[in-house]
CSV table of C-alpha atoms in Angstrom, one decimal:
chain,number,residue,atom,x,y,z
L,19,UNK,CA,0.1,0.0,-0.1
L,20,UNK,CA,1.5,3.4,-1.1
L,21,UNK,CA,1.3,6.4,0.9
L,22,UNK,CA,-0.2,9.7,-0.5
L,23,UNK,CA,2.5,12.1,-2.2
L,24,UNK,CA,1.0,15.5,-2.8
L,25,UNK,CA,3.1,18.5,-3.0
L,26,UNK,CA,1.0,21.1,-1.8
L,27,UNK,CA,1.4,24.8,-3.3
L,28,UNK,CA,2.6,27.7,-0.9
L,29,UNK,CA,-0.2,29.8,0.0
L,30,UNK,CA,0.2,33.6,0.8
L,31,UNK,CA,-2.1,35.2,2.7
L,32,UNK,CA,-2.0,38.9,4.2
L,33,UNK,CA,-4.1,39.9,7.3
L,34,UNK,CA,-4.8,43.3,8.8
L,35,UNK,CA,-5.8,44.5,12.3
L,36,UNK,CA,-7.8,47.5,12.5
L,37,UNK,CA,-5.1,49.9,13.6
L,38,UNK,CA,-3.7,50.8,10.2
L,39,UNK,CA,-5.5,49.3,7.3
L,40,UNK,CA,-4.3,51.7,4.7
L,41,UNK,CA,-0.6,50.5,4.9
L,42,UNK,CA,-1.7,46.6,4.9
L,43,UNK,CA,-3.7,47.5,1.9
L,44,UNK,CA,-0.6,49.3,0.1
L,45,UNK,CA,1.5,46.4,1.1
L,46,UNK,CA,-1.1,43.9,-0.3
L,47,UNK,CA,-1.6,45.7,-3.7
L,48,UNK,CA,2.2,45.9,-3.8
L,49,UNK,CA,2.2,42.1,-3.5
L,50,UNK,CA,-0.5,41.4,-6.2
L,51,UNK,CA,-3.1,39.8,-3.7
L,52,UNK,CA,-5.7,41.3,-1.3
L,53,UNK,CA,-6.2,41.5,2.4
L,54,UNK,CA,-8.1,38.4,3.6
L,55,UNK,CA,-11.6,39.7,4.8
L,56,UNK,CA,-11.8,39.7,8.2
L,57,UNK,CA,-14.6,40.3,10.6
L,58,UNK,CA,-13.6,42.5,13.7
L,59,UNK,CA,-15.9,44.3,16.4
L,60,UNK,CA,-15.5,45.1,20.1
L,61,UNK,CA,-18.1,43.9,22.7
L,62,UNK,CA,-19.9,46.2,25.0
L,63,UNK,CA,-17.1,45.9,27.8
L,64,UNK,CA,-14.2,46.3,25.1
L,65,UNK,CA,-13.6,42.7,24.5
L,66,UNK,CA,-12.2,41.9,20.7
L,67,UNK,CA,-13.8,39.4,18.5
L,68,UNK,CA,-12.1,38.2,15.2
L,69,UNK,CA,-13.0,35.8,12.6
L,70,UNK,CA,-11.8,35.3,9.3
L,71,UNK,CA,-14.1,35.1,6.2
L,72,UNK,CA,-12.5,32.4,4.5
L,73,UNK,CA,-10.1,29.5,4.9
L,74,UNK,CA,-6.6,30.0,6.0
L,75,UNK,CA,-5.6,26.1,6.4
L,76,UNK,CA,-2.1,25.6,5.2
L,77,UNK,CA,-1.4,29.1,4.6
L,78,UNK,CA,2.0,31.3,4.8
L,79,UNK,CA,0.1,34.1,6.9
L,80,UNK,CA,1.5,37.5,7.6
L,81,UNK,CA,-0.3,39.6,10.1
L,82,UNK,CA,0.1,43.3,9.9
L,83,UNK,CA,-0.8,45.5,12.7
L,84,UNK,CA,1.2,48.7,13.9
L,85,UNK,CA,0.9,49.6,17.7
L,86,UNK,CA,-0.6,53.3,17.5
L,87,UNK,CA,-2.8,54.7,20.3
L,88,UNK,CA,-4.8,53.0,21.9
L,89,UNK,CA,-1.8,50.9,21.5
L,90,UNK,CA,-2.9,48.1,24.3
L,91,UNK,CA,-5.9,47.3,22.5
L,92,UNK,CA,-4.2,47.2,19.0
L,93,UNK,CA,-1.5,45.0,20.5
L,94,UNK,CA,-4.3,42.3,21.9
L,95,UNK,CA,-6.3,42.6,18.5
L,96,UNK,CA,-3.2,41.3,16.9
L,97,UNK,CA,-2.6,38.5,19.6
L,98,UNK,CA,-6.4,37.5,19.2
L,99,UNK,CA,-5.7,37.4,15.1
L,100,UNK,CA,-2.5,35.2,15.9
L,101,UNK,CA,-4.6,32.8,17.8
L,102,UNK,CA,-7.5,32.5,15.6
L,103,UNK,CA,-5.0,31.7,12.6
L,104,UNK,CA,-3.1,29.2,14.5
L,105,UNK,CA,-6.4,27.3,15.6
L,106,UNK,CA,-7.5,27.5,11.7
L,107,UNK,CA,-4.3,25.5,11.0
L,108,UNK,CA,-2.4,28.2,9.1
L,109,UNK,CA,1.0,26.6,8.5
L,110,UNK,CA,3.2,29.5,9.5
L,111,UNK,CA,2.4,32.9,11.1
L,112,UNK,CA,4.7,36.0,10.6
L,113,UNK,CA,3.8,39.0,12.9
L,114,UNK,CA,4.5,42.1,10.6
L,115,UNK,CA,5.0,44.6,13.2
L,116,UNK,CA,6.0,48.5,11.5
L,117,UNK,CA,6.2,49.8,14.8
L,118,UNK,CA,6.8,47.3,17.9
L,119,UNK,CA,5.0,48.6,21.1
L,120,UNK,CA,6.9,48.7,24.1
L,121,UNK,CA,10.3,48.7,22.4
L,122,UNK,CA,11.7,51.4,24.8
L,123,UNK,CA,11.2,49.2,27.8
L,124,UNK,CA,14.1,46.8,26.6
L,125,UNK,CA,16.1,46.8,29.8
L,126,UNK,CA,16.0,47.8,33.5
L,127,UNK,CA,17.4,51.4,34.2
L,128,UNK,CA,16.6,50.7,38.1
L,129,UNK,CA,15.4,47.8,40.1
L,130,UNK,CA,11.5,46.5,40.3
L,131,UNK,CA,11.1,47.7,36.3
L,132,UNK,CA,9.8,45.1,33.5
L,133,UNK,CA,11.3,44.5,30.6
L,134,UNK,CA,8.2,44.7,28.7
L,135,UNK,CA,9.7,44.6,25.2
L,136,UNK,CA,10.6,41.2,26.2
L,137,UNK,CA,7.3,40.6,27.7
L,138,UNK,CA,5.7,41.5,24.0
L,139,UNK,CA,8.1,38.8,22.5
L,140,UNK,CA,7.0,35.9,24.7
L,141,UNK,CA,3.2,37.0,24.3
L,142,UNK,CA,3.7,36.9,20.4
L,143,UNK,CA,5.4,33.5,20.6
L,144,UNK,CA,2.6,32.0,23.1
L,145,UNK,CA,-0.3,33.3,20.8
L,146,UNK,CA,1.5,31.0,17.7
L,147,UNK,CA,3.9,33.4,15.7
L,148,UNK,CA,6.4,31.6,14.0
L,149,UNK,CA,8.1,34.6,13.0
L,150,UNK,CA,8.7,38.4,13.7
L,151,UNK,CA,9.2,41.2,11.1
L,152,UNK,CA,9.8,44.8,12.6
L,153,UNK,CA,11.1,47.9,11.4
L,154,UNK,CA,13.7,50.1,12.9
L,155,UNK,CA,13.4,48.7,16.3
L,156,UNK,CA,14.4,51.0,19.1
L,157,UNK,CA,17.5,48.5,19.9
L,158,UNK,CA,18.9,45.7,17.9
L,159,UNK,CA,19.0,43.5,21.3
L,160,UNK,CA,15.3,43.0,21.0
L,161,UNK,CA,15.6,40.9,18.0
L,162,UNK,CA,16.9,38.2,20.6
L,163,UNK,CA,14.0,38.5,22.9
L,164,UNK,CA,11.7,36.3,20.3
L,165,UNK,CA,12.6,32.7,20.0
L,166,UNK,CA,12.5,32.3,16.5
L,167,UNK,CA,13.2,34.3,13.2
L,168,UNK,CA,13.3,37.8,13.2
L,169,UNK,CA,13.9,40.1,10.5
L,170,UNK,CA,14.7,43.7,11.4
L,171,UNK,CA,14.1,45.9,8.5
L,172,UNK,CA,15.5,49.4,8.1
L,173,UNK,CA,13.8,52.3,6.9
L,174,UNK,CA,17.1,54.2,6.3
L,175,UNK,CA,17.5,53.6,2.9
L,176,UNK,CA,14.2,55.0,2.0
L,177,UNK,CA,14.7,58.2,4.1
L,178,UNK,CA,18.3,58.6,2.8
L,179,UNK,CA,17.5,58.3,-0.9
L,180,UNK,CA,15.0,61.2,-0.1
L,181,UNK,CA,17.4,63.2,1.6
L,182,UNK,CA,20.4,62.7,-0.9
L,183,UNK,CA,17.9,63.8,-4.0
L,184,UNK,CA,16.5,66.8,-2.1
L,185,UNK,CA,19.7,67.9,-0.1
L,186,UNK,CA,22.6,66.2,-1.5
L,187,UNK,CA,24.3,69.3,-3.2
L,188,UNK,CA,24.4,71.0,0.1
L,189,UNK,CA,27.0,70.7,2.8
L,190,UNK,CA,25.5,68.2,5.1
L,191,UNK,CA,26.3,66.9,8.5
L,192,UNK,CA,24.5,63.8,10.0
L,193,UNK,CA,23.5,64.3,13.6
L,194,UNK,CA,22.5,61.8,16.1
L,195,UNK,CA,20.1,63.2,19.1
L,196,UNK,CA,22.3,61.1,21.5
L,197,UNK,CA,25.5,59.1,21.9
L,198,UNK,CA,23.6,55.8,21.6
L,199,UNK,CA,22.6,56.2,18.1
L,200,UNK,CA,25.8,57.1,16.7
L,201,UNK,CA,25.9,53.7,14.7
L,202,UNK,CA,22.8,54.7,12.7
L,203,UNK,CA,24.3,57.7,12.0
L,204,UNK,CA,27.2,56.3,10.7
L,205,UNK,CA,25.1,54.1,8.2
L,206,UNK,CA,23.6,57.5,7.1
L,207,UNK,CA,26.9,59.5,6.8
L,208,UNK,CA,27.8,56.8,4.4
L,209,UNK,CA,25.0,56.8,2.1
L,210,UNK,CA,25.0,60.9,2.2
L,211,UNK,CA,28.4,61.0,0.8
L,212,UNK,CA,30.6,60.5,4.0
L,213,UNK,CA,29.1,63.6,5.5
L,214,UNK,CA,30.6,64.4,8.6
L,215,UNK,CA,29.1,63.3,12.2
L,216,UNK,CA,27.9,64.9,15.1
L,217,UNK,CA,25.8,64.3,18.2
L,218,UNK,CA,24.0,65.8,20.9
L,219,UNK,CA,24.9,65.4,24.6
L,220,UNK,CA,21.9,65.6,26.4
L,221,UNK,CA,21.2,64.9,30.3
L,222,UNK,CA,18.2,63.4,31.4
L,223,UNK,CA,16.3,63.4,34.8
L,224,UNK,CA,15.8,59.6,35.5
L,225,UNK,CA,12.6,60.1,37.3
L,226,UNK,CA,11.1,62.1,34.4
L,227,UNK,CA,10.2,60.5,31.0
L,228,UNK,CA,10.1,62.2,27.9
L,229,UNK,CA,12.1,65.2,29.2
L,230,UNK,CA,15.7,66.6,28.6
L,231,UNK,CA,17.5,68.6,30.8
L,232,UNK,CA,20.2,70.1,28.8
L,233,UNK,CA,21.9,70.1,25.3
L,234,UNK,CA,25.6,70.3,23.9
L,235,UNK,CA,26.7,69.6,20.3
L,236,UNK,CA,29.6,67.5,19.8
L,237,UNK,CA,31.2,67.8,16.3
L,238,UNK,CA,31.5,70.4,13.6
L,239,UNK,CA,28.3,71.5,12.2
L,240,UNK,CA,28.8,75.3,11.5
L,241,UNK,CA,27.2,76.8,8.2
L,242,UNK,CA,26.1,73.3,7.4
L,243,UNK,CA,22.5,71.8,6.8
L,244,UNK,CA,22.2,69.2,9.7
L,245,UNK,CA,20.3,66.1,9.4
L,246,UNK,CA,19.1,65.2,12.7
L,247,UNK,CA,18.0,61.4,12.4
L,248,UNK,CA,16.2,59.1,15.1
L,249,UNK,CA,14.1,56.1,15.2
L,250,UNK,CA,10.8,57.7,16.5
L,251,UNK,CA,9.1,61.0,17.3
L,252,UNK,CA,6.9,60.7,20.3
L,253,UNK,CA,6.3,63.9,22.1
L,254,UNK,CA,9.1,65.6,20.1
L,255,UNK,CA,10.6,67.3,23.2
L,256,UNK,CA,14.2,65.7,22.6
L,257,UNK,CA,14.4,66.2,18.9
L,258,UNK,CA,13.0,69.7,18.8
L,259,UNK,CA,15.6,70.9,21.7
L,260,UNK,CA,18.2,69.3,19.8
L,261,UNK,CA,17.3,71.2,16.6
L,262,UNK,CA,17.1,74.5,18.4
L,263,UNK,CA,20.7,73.6,19.9
L,264,UNK,CA,21.9,72.9,16.3
L,265,UNK,CA,20.6,76.5,15.0
L,266,UNK,CA,21.8,78.3,18.1
L,267,UNK,CA,25.6,76.5,17.5
L,268,UNK,CA,25.7,77.7,14.1
L,269,UNK,CA,23.9,75.1,11.7
L,270,UNK,CA,22.9,76.6,8.3
L,271,UNK,CA,19.5,74.5,8.9
L,272,UNK,CA,18.2,71.5,10.4
L,273,UNK,CA,15.9,68.7,8.8
L,274,UNK,CA,14.6,65.6,10.7
L,275,UNK,CA,14.6,62.4,9.4
L,276,UNK,CA,12.6,59.8,11.7
L,277,UNK,CA,11.1,56.5,11.0
L,278,UNK,CA,8.2,56.2,13.3
L,279,UNK,CA,6.0,59.5,13.7
L,280,UNK,CA,4.3,59.0,16.9
L,281,UNK,CA,3.4,62.4,17.4
L,282,UNK,CA,1.7,62.5,20.8
L,283,UNK,CA,0.4,65.4,22.8
L,284,UNK,CA,2.4,68.5,22.0
L,285,UNK,CA,4.3,66.8,19.4
L,286,UNK,CA,3.0,68.8,16.3
L,287,UNK,CA,2.9,72.1,17.8
L,288,UNK,CA,6.6,71.7,19.0
L,289,UNK,CA,7.7,70.5,15.4
L,290,UNK,CA,5.7,73.5,13.9
L,291,UNK,CA,7.3,76.1,16.4
L,292,UNK,CA,10.8,74.3,15.8
L,293,UNK,CA,13.4,75.9,13.7
L,294,UNK,CA,13.4,73.1,11.2
L,295,UNK,CA,12.9,73.3,7.6
L,296,UNK,CA,11.5,69.6,6.8
L,297,UNK,CA,10.3,66.8,9.0
L,298,UNK,CA,10.7,63.6,7.1
L,299,UNK,CA,9.0,60.4,8.3
L,300,UNK,CA,7.7,57.1,6.9
L,301,UNK,CA,3.9,55.5,7.3
L,302,UNK,CA,4.7,53.1,9.7
L,303,UNK,CA,2.1,54.3,12.0
L,304,UNK,CA,-1.0,56.0,10.8
L,305,UNK,CA,-0.9,60.1,10.7
L,306,UNK,CA,-4.3,61.8,10.6
L,307,UNK,CA,-5.0,64.6,8.7
L,308,UNK,CA,-5.0,66.8,12.0
L,309,UNK,CA,-1.5,65.5,13.2
L,310,UNK,CA,-0.1,66.8,9.1
L,311,UNK,CA,1.5,70.0,8.8
L,312,UNK,CA,3.2,71.9,6.3
L,313,UNK,CA,6.8,70.8,7.1
L,314,UNK,CA,5.9,67.1,7.2
L,315,UNK,CA,6.8,64.9,4.5
L,316,UNK,CA,5.5,61.2,4.6
L,317,UNK,CA,7.3,58.4,2.7
L,318,UNK,CA,5.8,55.2,2.1
L,319,UNK,CA,7.3,52.0,3.9
L,320,UNK,CA,4.9,49.4,2.0
L,321,UNK,CA,7.3,48.7,-0.7
L,322,UNK,CA,9.8,47.7,1.8
L,323,UNK,CA,7.5,45.4,3.7
L,324,UNK,CA,6.4,44.0,0.7
L,325,UNK,CA,9.8,42.9,-0.4
L,326,UNK,CA,10.7,41.7,2.6
L,327,UNK,CA,7.3,39.6,2.7
L,328,UNK,CA,8.1,38.2,-0.8
L,329,UNK,CA,11.7,37.1,0.2
L,330,UNK,CA,10.1,35.2,3.4
L,331,UNK,CA,7.3,33.5,1.3
L,332,UNK,CA,9.7,32.5,-1.4
L,333,UNK,CA,12.6,31.4,1.2
L,334,UNK,CA,14.9,34.2,-0.2
L,335,UNK,CA,17.1,36.4,1.4
L,336,UNK,CA,15.7,39.7,3.6
L,337,UNK,CA,19.4,40.5,4.2
L,338,UNK,CA,19.8,41.2,0.4
L,339,UNK,CA,17.5,44.1,0.7
L,340,UNK,CA,20.1,45.9,2.8
L,341,UNK,CA,23.3,45.3,0.9
L,342,UNK,CA,24.0,42.5,3.2
L,343,UNK,CA,23.5,44.5,6.2
L,344,UNK,CA,20.4,43.7,8.0
């Protein structure tokens, strides 16, 4: 009696939570597919219900959800979506996190603190994720928090290309808003023709989050167009103070380039009032019309995400998308 020999065809399916459907639609379109129809709603007490409207058995599933406010709700929805896929026999589940919530809580500064970024990775694993895909994690070490493959994508090539095309003919300097991100600034410098580096030396009060006490510029920035690079803009306190410090110390002008536009609370007013010429971000997080302003330029991350999904699905190389550096 012979066994059954059947080669099943690989089947790509893309799913989106309700946090940032526009990005997911754009990614699906780039992949030449459509989002799987999903019904999702909240019960009166805030519990979330999710059901897929077609079979997902045997699929290579990619679940896209960006952790925007209200952040805990969207994380929970994504976990429920993963659980639904696991119980409906999806073959492989890749969690696509354009913005990874809780990434800033990646180590203990003081006793009795959580390491919430690790907890997040554990939650995804427990829910049934086989693989994570994230863009510009707050620190690279978070890749090690998840027990399984992690694709760490970088928005820098997209941002740097825009900056090079628009400002490349000017005398540039690449500025890191703190000493810890100097490695990222080095990569920027090499993409901008070896522009000199500078960083802002800042002091913080450990008891007061989101607040910087003092700024001092280390590096040669006089008369140069300063490209201030960071992974996220939350309340914009750090970055606007850094921009003002650069202008005070003789920079010709300042442009800000950051991946994640969280833009909480006073961020938009601060950026409008600040002495910057342009704020360049990506659409890893949804930016509603009332948070947009004249100086803001939003670049799409969808081509990058779709290329990475394609490489994972076809068992190709995600690293090849970044000249072997990812």
